[in-house]
Short mmCIF file of C-alpha atoms in Angstrom, two decimals:
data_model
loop_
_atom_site.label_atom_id
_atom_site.label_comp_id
_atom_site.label_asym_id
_atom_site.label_seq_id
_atom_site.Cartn_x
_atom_site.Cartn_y
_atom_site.Cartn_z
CA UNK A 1 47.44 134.73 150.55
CA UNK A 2 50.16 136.05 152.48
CA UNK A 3 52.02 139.20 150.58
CA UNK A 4 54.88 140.83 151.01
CA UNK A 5 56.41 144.20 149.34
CA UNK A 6 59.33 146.24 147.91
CA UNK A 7 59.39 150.20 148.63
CA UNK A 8 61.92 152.31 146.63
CA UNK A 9 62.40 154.44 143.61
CA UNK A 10 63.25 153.94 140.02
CA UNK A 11 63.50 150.15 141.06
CA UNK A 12 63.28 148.75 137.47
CA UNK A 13 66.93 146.85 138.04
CA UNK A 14 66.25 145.87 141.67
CA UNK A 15 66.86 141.88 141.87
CA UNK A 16 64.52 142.12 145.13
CA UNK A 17 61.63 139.87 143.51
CA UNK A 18 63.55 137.44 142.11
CA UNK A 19 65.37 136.61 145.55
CA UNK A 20 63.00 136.90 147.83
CA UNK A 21 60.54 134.50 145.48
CA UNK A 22 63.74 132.18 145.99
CA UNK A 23 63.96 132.64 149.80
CA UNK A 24 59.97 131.65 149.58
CA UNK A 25 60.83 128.77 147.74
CA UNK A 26 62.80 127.37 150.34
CA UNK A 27 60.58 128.06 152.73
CA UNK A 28 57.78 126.34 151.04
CA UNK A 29 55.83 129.47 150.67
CA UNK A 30 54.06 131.31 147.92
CA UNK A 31 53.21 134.41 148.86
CA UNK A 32 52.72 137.99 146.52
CA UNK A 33 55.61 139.96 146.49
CA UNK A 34 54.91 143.38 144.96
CA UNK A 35 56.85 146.36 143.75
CA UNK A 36 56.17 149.84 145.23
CA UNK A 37 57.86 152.37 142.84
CA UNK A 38 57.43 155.27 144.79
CA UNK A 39 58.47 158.92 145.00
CA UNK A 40 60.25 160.54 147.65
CA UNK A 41 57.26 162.72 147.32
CA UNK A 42 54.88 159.61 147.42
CA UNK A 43 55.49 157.85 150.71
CA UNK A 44 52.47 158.93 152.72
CA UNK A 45 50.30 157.47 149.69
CA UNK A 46 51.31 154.27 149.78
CA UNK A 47 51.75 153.41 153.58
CA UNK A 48 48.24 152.68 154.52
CA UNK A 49 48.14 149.85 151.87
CA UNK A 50 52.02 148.65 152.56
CA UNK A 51 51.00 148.53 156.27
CA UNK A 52 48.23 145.69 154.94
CA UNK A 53 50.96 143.53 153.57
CA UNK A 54 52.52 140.85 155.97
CA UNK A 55 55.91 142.83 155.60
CA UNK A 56 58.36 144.73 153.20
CA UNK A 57 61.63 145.72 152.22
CA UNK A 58 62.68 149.41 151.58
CA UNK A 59 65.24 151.02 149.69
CA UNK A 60 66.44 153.89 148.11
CA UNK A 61 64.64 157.42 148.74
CA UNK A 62 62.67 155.95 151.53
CA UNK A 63 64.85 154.31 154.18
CA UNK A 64 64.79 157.20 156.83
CA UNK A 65 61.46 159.16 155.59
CA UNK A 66 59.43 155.76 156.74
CA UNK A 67 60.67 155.84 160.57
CA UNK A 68 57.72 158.19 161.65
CA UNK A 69 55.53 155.75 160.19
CA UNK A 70 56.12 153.32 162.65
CA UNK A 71 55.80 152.47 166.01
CA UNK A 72 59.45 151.52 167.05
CA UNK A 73 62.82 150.44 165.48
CA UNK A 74 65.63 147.80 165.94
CA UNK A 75 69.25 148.63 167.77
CA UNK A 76 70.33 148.78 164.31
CA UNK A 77 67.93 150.58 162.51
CA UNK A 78 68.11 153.48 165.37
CA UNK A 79 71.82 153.83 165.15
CA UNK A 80 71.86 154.48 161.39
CA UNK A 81 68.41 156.02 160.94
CA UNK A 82 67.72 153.77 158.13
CA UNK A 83 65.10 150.57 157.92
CA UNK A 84 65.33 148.49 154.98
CA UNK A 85 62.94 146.09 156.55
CA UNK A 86 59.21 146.49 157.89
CA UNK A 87 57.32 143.90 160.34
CA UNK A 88 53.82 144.97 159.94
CA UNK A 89 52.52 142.76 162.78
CA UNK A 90 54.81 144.79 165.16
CA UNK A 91 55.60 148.10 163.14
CA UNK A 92 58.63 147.92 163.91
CA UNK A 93 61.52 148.47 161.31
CA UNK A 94 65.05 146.85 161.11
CA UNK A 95 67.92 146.93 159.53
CA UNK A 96 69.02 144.00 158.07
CA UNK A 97 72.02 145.61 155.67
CA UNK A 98 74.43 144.87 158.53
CA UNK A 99 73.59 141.85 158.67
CA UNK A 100 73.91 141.20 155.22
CA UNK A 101 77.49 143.62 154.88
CA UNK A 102 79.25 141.92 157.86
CA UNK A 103 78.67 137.97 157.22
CA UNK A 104 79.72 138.82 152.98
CA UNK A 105 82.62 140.23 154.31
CA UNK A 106 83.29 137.54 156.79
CA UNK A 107 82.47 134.87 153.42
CA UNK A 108 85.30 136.83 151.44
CA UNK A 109 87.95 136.78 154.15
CA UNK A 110 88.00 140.36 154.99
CA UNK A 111 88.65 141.89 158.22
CA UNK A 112 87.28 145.23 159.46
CA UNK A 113 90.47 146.69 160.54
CA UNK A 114 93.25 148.64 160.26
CA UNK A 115 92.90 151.65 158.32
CA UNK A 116 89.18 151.68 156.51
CA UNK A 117 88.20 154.32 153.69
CA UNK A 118 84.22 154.99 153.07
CA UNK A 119 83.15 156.85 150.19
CA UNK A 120 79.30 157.78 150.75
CA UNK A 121 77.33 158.35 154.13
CA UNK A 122 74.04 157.24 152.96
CA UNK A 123 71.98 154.67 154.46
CA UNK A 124 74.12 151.96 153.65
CA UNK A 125 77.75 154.36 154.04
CA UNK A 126 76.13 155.17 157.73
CA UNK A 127 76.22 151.44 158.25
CA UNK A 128 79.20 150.73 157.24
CA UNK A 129 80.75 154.02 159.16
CA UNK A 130 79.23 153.06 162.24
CA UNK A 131 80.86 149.06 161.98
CA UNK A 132 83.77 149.69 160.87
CA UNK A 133 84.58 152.01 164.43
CA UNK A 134 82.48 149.30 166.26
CA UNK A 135 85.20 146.85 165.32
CA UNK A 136 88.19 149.46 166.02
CA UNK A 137 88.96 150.52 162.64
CA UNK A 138 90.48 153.52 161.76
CA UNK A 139 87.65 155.02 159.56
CA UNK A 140 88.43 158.13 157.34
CA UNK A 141 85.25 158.85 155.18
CA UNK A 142 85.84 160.60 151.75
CA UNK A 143 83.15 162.94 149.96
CA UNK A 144 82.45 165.56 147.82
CA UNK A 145 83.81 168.99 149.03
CA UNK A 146 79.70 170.16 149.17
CA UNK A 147 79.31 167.28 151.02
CA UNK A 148 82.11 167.51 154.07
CA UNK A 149 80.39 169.57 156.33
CA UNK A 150 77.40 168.03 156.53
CA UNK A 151 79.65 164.36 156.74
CA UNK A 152 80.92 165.71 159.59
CA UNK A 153 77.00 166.59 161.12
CA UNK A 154 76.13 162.83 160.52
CA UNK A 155 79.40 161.25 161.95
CA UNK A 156 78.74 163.69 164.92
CA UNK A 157 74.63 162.40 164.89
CA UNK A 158 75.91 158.88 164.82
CA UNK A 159 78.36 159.39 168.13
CA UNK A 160 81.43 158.94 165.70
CA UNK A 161 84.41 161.05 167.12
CA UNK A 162 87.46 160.13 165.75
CA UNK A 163 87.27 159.48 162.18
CA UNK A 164 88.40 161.56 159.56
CA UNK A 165 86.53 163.45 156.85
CA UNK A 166 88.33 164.12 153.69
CA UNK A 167 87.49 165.51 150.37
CA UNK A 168 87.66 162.64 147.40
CA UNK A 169 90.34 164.00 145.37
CA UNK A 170 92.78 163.95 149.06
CA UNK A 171 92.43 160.37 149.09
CA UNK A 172 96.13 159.10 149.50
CA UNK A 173 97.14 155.31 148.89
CA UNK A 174 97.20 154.10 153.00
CA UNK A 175 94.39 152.14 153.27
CA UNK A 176 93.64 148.81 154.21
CA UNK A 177 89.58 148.18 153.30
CA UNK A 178 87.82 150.45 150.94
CA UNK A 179 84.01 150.41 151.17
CA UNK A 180 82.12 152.20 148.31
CA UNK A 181 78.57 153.06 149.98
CA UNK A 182 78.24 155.27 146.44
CA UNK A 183 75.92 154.72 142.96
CA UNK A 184 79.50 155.64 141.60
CA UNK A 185 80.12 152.61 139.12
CA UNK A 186 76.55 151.55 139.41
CA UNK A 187 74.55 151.41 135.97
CA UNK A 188 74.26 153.39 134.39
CA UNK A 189 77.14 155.44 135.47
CA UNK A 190 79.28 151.75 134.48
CA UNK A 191 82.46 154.05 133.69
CA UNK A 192 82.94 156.02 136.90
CA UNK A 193 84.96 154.45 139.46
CA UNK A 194 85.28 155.62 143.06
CA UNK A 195 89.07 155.47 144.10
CA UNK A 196 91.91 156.33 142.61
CA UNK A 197 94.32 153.16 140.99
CA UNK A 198 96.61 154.45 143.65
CA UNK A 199 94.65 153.82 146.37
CA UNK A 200 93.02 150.71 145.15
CA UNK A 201 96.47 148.64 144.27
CA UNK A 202 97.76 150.00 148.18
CA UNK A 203 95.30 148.42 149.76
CA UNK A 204 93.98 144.61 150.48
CA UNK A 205 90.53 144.59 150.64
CA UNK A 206 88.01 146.58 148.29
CA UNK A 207 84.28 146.61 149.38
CA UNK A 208 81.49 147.74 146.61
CA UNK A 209 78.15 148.09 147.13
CA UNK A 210 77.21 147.85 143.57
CA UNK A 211 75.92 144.45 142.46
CA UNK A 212 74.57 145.79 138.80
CA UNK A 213 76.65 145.57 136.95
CA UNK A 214 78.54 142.53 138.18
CA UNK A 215 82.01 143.19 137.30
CA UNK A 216 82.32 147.26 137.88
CA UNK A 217 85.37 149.09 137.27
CA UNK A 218 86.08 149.07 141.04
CA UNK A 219 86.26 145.28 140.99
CA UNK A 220 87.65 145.18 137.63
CA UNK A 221 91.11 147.63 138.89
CA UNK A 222 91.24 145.76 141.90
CA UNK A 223 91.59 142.78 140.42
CA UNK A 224 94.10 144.38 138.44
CA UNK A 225 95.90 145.07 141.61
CA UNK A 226 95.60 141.35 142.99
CA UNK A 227 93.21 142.78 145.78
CA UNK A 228 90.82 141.14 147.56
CA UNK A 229 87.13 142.28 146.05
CA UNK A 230 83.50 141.44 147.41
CA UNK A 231 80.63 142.95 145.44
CA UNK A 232 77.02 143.50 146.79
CA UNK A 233 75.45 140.50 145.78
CA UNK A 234 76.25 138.14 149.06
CA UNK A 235 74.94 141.41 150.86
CA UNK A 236 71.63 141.22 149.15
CA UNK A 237 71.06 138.12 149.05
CA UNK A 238 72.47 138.06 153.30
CA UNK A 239 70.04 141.08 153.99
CA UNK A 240 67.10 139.72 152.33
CA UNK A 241 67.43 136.23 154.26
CA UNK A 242 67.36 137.93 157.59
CA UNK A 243 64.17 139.91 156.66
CA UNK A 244 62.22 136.50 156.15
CA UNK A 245 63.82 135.42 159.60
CA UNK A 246 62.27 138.73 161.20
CA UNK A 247 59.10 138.12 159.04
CA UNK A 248 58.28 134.67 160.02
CA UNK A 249 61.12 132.94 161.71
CA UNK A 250 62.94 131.27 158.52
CA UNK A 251 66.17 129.41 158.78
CA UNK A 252 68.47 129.02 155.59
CA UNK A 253 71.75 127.13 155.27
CA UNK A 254 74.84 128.91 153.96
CA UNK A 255 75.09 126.47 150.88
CA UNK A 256 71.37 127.50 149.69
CA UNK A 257 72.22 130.95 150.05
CA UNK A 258 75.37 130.43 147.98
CA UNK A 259 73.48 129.09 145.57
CA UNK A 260 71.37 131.54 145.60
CA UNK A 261 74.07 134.36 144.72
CA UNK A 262 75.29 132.45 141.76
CA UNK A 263 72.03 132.38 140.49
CA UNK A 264 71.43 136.04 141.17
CA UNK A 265 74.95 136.78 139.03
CA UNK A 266 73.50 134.71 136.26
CA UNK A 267 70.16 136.51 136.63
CA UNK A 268 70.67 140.00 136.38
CA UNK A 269 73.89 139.32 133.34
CA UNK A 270 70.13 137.80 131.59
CA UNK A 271 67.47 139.93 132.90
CA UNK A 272 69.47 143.20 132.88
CA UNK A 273 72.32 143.27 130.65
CA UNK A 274 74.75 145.96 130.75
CA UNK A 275 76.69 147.49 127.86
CA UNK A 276 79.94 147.18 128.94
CA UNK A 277 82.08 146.86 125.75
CA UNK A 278 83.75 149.85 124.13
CA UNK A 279 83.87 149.01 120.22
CA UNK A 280 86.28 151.57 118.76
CA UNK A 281 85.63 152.06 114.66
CA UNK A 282 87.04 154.05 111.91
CA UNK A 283 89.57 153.96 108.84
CA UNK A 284 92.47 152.01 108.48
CA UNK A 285 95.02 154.13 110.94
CA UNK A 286 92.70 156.08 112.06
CA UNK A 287 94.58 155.24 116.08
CA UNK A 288 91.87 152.53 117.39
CA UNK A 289 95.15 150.26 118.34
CA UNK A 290 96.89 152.93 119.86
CA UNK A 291 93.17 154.67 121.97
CA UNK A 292 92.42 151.32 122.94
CA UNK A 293 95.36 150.34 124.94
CA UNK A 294 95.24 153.83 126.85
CA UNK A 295 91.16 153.42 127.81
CA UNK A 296 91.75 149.25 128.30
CA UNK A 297 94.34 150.63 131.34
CA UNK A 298 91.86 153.20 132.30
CA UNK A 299 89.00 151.23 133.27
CA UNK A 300 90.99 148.21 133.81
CA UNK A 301 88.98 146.17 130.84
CA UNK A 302 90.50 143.09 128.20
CA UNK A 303 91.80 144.87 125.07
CA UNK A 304 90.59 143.02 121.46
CA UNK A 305 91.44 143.73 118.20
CA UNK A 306 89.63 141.61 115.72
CA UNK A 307 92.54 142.06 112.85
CA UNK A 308 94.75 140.24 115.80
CA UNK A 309 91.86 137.61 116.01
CA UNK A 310 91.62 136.78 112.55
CA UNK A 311 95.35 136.35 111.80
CA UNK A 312 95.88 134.44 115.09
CA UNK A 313 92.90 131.81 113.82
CA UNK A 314 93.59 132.24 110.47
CA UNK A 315 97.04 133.49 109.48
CA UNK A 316 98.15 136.82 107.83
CA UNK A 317 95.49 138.50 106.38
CA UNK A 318 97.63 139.52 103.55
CA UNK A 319 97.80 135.87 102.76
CA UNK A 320 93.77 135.38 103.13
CA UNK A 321 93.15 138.27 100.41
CA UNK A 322 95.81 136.75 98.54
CA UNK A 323 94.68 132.83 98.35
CA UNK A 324 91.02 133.57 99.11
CA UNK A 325 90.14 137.27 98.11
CA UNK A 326 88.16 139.70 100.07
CA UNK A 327 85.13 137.89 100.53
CA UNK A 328 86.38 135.26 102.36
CA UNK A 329 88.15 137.64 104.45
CA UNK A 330 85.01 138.88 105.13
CA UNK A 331 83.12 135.91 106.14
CA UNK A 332 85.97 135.09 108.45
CA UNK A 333 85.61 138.59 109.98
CA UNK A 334 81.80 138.38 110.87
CA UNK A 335 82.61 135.40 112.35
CA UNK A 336 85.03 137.14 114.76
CA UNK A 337 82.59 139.91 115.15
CA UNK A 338 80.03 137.31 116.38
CA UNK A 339 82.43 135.91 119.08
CA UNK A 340 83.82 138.98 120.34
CA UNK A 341 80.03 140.53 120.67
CA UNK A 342 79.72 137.99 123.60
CA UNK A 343 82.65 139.66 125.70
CA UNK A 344 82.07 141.69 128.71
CA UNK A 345 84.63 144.71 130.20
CA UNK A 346 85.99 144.69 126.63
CA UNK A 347 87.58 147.24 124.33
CA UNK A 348 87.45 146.32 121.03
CA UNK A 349 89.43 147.57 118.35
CA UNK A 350 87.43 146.80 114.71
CA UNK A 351 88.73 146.03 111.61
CA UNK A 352 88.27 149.22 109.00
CA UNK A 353 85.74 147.15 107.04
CA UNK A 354 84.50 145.39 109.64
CA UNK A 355 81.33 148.03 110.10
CA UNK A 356 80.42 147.62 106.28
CA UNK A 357 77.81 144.53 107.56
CA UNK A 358 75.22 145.73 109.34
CA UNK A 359 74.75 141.98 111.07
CA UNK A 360 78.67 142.86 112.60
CA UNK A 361 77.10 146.10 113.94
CA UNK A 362 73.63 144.74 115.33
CA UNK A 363 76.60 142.31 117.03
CA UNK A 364 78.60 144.39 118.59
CA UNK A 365 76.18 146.61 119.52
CA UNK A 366 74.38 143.90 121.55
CA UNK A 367 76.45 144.40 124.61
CA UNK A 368 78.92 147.53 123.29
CA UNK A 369 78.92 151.20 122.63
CA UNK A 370 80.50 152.03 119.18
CA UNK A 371 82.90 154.73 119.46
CA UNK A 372 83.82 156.15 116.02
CA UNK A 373 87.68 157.48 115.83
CA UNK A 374 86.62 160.80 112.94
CA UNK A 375 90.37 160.67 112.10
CA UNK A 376 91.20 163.22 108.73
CA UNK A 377 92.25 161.18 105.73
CA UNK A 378 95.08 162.96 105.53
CA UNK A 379 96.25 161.81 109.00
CA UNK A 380 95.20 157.91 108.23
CA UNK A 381 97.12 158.00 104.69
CA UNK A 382 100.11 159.57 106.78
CA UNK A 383 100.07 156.17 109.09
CA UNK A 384 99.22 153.54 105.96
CA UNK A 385 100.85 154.37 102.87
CA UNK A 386 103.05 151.36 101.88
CA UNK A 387 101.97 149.32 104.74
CA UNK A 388 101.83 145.77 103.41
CA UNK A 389 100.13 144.13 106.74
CA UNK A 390 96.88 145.51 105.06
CA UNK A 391 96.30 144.57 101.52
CA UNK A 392 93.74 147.24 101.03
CA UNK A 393 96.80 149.72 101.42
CA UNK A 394 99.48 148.59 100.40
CA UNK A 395 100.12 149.53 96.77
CA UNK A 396 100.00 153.26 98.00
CA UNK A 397 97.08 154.22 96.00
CA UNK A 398 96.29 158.04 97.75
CA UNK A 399 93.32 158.90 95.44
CA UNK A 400 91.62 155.18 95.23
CA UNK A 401 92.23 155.18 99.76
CA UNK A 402 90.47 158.47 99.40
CA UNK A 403 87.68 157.25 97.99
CA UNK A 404 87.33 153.92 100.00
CA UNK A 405 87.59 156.39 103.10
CA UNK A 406 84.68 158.85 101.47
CA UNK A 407 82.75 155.90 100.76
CA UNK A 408 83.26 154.12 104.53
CA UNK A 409 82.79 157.52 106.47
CA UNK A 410 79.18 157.46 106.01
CA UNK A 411 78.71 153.92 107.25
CA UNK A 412 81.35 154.54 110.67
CA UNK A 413 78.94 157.76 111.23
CA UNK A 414 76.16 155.72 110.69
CA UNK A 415 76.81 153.41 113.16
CA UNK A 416 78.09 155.07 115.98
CA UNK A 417 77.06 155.84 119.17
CA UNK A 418 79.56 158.13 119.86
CA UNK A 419 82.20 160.26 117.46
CA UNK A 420 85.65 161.16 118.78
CA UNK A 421 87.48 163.74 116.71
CA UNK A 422 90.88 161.82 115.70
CA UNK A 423 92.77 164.22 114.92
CA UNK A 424 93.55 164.73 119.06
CA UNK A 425 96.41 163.93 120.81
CA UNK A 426 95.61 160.57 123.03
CA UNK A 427 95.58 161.89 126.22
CA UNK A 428 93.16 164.25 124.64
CA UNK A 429 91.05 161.53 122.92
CA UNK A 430 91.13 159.98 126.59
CA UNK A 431 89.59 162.42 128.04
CA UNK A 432 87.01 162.77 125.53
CA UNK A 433 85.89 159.99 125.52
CA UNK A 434 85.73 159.82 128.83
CA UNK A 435 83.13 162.60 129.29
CA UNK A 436 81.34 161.09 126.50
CA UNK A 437 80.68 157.88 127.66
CA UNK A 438 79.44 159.64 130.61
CA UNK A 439 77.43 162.02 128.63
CA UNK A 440 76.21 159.05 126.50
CA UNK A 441 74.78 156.82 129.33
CA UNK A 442 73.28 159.22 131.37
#
């Protein structure tokens, strides 16, 4: 049997198997295809039995540390000092990311021109680099401030003259191609964006890498924007189909490979789902409304509020406690809390009471991180009193809304993945919650 191999590290998200097994498929091959998950540390190890396999892939720590391992490498592969593919009958390694990066970009309609901004110089960003002043671009590459000088050493290494090196926060809104060569906005960093909103809405063509998750808040803001977006799943899916024309000659048509991608998005929203909902809880005025339109703007995400839902479906909820009573209500409520668990890139804003069933939780928490708003009573009673939108509040009651909010605080606690202290401004709360999501996911 013929067998074939991945090389990386920490590769439990990589989509590799599943596409090449495809790319097999329409060759009418079955062959092994095994992954090496494999320490920077590790690579002399497991060499002697990769260099039995008919060929493999490599990615991430490994793509320049195999080169002395071999006996020779491609135009491509030399230029960036990275091989993402191996031909064991030969030794020789390749780089097949170009090909991959240049025909997705040709797919989405996006020329490599005019004035191009890279963020990374890995493997990948060297690639990228190297193109774009192939093609005459204007390249300015952006980086951390630890990271400038030695940017500068590997655009010198790579025979780059011209471009510019900049620090990421000088980033200014002239560009006409971003290319994120970063894990920035890859999972499980799902928050963290790249660019500025500045420089993404002045430009026409955005560029990212990432392919898990699907929609990242790159894509998500440049959409935003009306700019052009590719993610990285034509380039993997591009890259892997010219390794199994290096390995043994294989031809595929452009509407297989198509195909392909679609069923690679499908794949990974199944096989690796990604919490991407923010599910803001807490007392009646506690500010969930109010948060949720500034972080919906910050990440570029849908804003929800299942109160909204309900009364758009069903009419006032005044009315529905009124005619039906609080059960009902309540019924009607899970059963927005059931749809709205199946959003993606959402902020939801939860009813007060909605939390009180632990099914609406194991919901939302499906594909969301519950953010509880720890907003004083005090505060909340401030915002409610006499508000007759929301029947539990509306008679004024201070002592029986103190001890509804006693007896709910427990169960918002409970529940949450994260606590935000309420009684912050909202820029404050912003920024909180920012560096907790972080925090959270890391």
């Amino acid at each position: 049997m013929e067998k074939y191999a991945l090389l990386g590290y920490r590769l439990r998200h990589t989509m590799s198997p599943f596409i090449h097994r495809r790319l097999f498929d329409l060759s009418g091959k079955s062959p092994d295809y095994r992954v090496y998950d494999c320490p920077a540390d590790g690579l002399s190890v497991v060499i002697p039995e990769l260099m039995k396999t008919n060929g493999f892939n490599i990615t991430i720590p490994h793509k320049e540390a195999v080169i002395p391992y071999l006996d020779g490498t491609d135009e491509h592969a030399s230029r960036y000092r990275a091989v993402n593919t191996v031909d064991v009958k030969t030794r020789v390694g390749y780089n097949t990311d170009v090909t991959g990066f240049l025909k997705s970009l040709g797919q989405a309609g996006c020329p490599l021109r005019g004035k191009v901004l890279l963020a990374g110089l890995g493997g990948a960003g060297r690639m990228m680099a190297c193109e774009a002043v192939k093609a005459g671009a204007e390249l300015t590459v952006a980086l951390r401030p630890e990271s400038k000088e030695k940017g500068i050493d590997t655009l010198a290494s790579l025979g780059i003259k011209n471009a510019k090196v900049i620090a990421l926060e000088k980033m200014r809104p002239e560009y006409d191609v971003l290319l994120n060569a970063t894990p920035v906005g890859m999972y499980p960093k799902i928050f963290d964006c790249p660019f500025t909103d500045e420089v993404i809405a002045g430009s026409k063509h955005v560029f990212d890498a990432i392919y898990n998750p699907l929609r990242t808040v790159l894509s998500l803001k440049a959409s935003k924007y009306g700019v052009n977006h590719i993610s990285g799943m034509a380039m993997l899916v591009y890259q892997a189909a010219a390794a199994h024309e290096i390995w043994y000659g294989a031809k595929f048509r452009d509407a297989d490979l198509s195909r392909i991608i679609d069923d690679c998005n499908a794949e990974i929203s199944k096989d690796f789902p990604v919490k991407s909902n923010i599910v803001l809880t807490g007392f009646m005025g506690s500010g969930k409304s109010s948060l949720g339109k500034l972080i919906a703007g910050e990440y570029a995400f849908g804003l929800t509020d299942t109160d909204s839902l309900i009364e758009s479906k069903y009419g006032k909820i005044s009315d529905i406690f009124a005619s039906l009573g609080e059960k009902a209500f309540r019924e009607k409520e899970s059963e927005i809390a059931l749809a709205v668990s199946e959003y993606r890139n959402s902020v939801i804003a939860a009813g007060g009471g909605l939390p009180l069933s632990s099914l609406n939780v194991q919901a939302l928490k499906r594909n969301g991180i519950i953010v509880y708003l720890d907003t004083p009573f005090e505060l909340c009673y401030k915002r409610i009193r006499g508000d007759f939108a929301r029947p539990l509040a509306s008679d004024g009651d201070r002592d029986r809304l103190l001890a509804l909010y006693s007896a709910r605080k427990a169960v918002y606690e409970n529940c949450a993945d994260i606590t935000l202290d309420g009684s912050l401004s909202l820029p404050e709360m912003l920024k909180s919650i920012k560096e907790k999501l972080k925090n959270y996911l890391s």
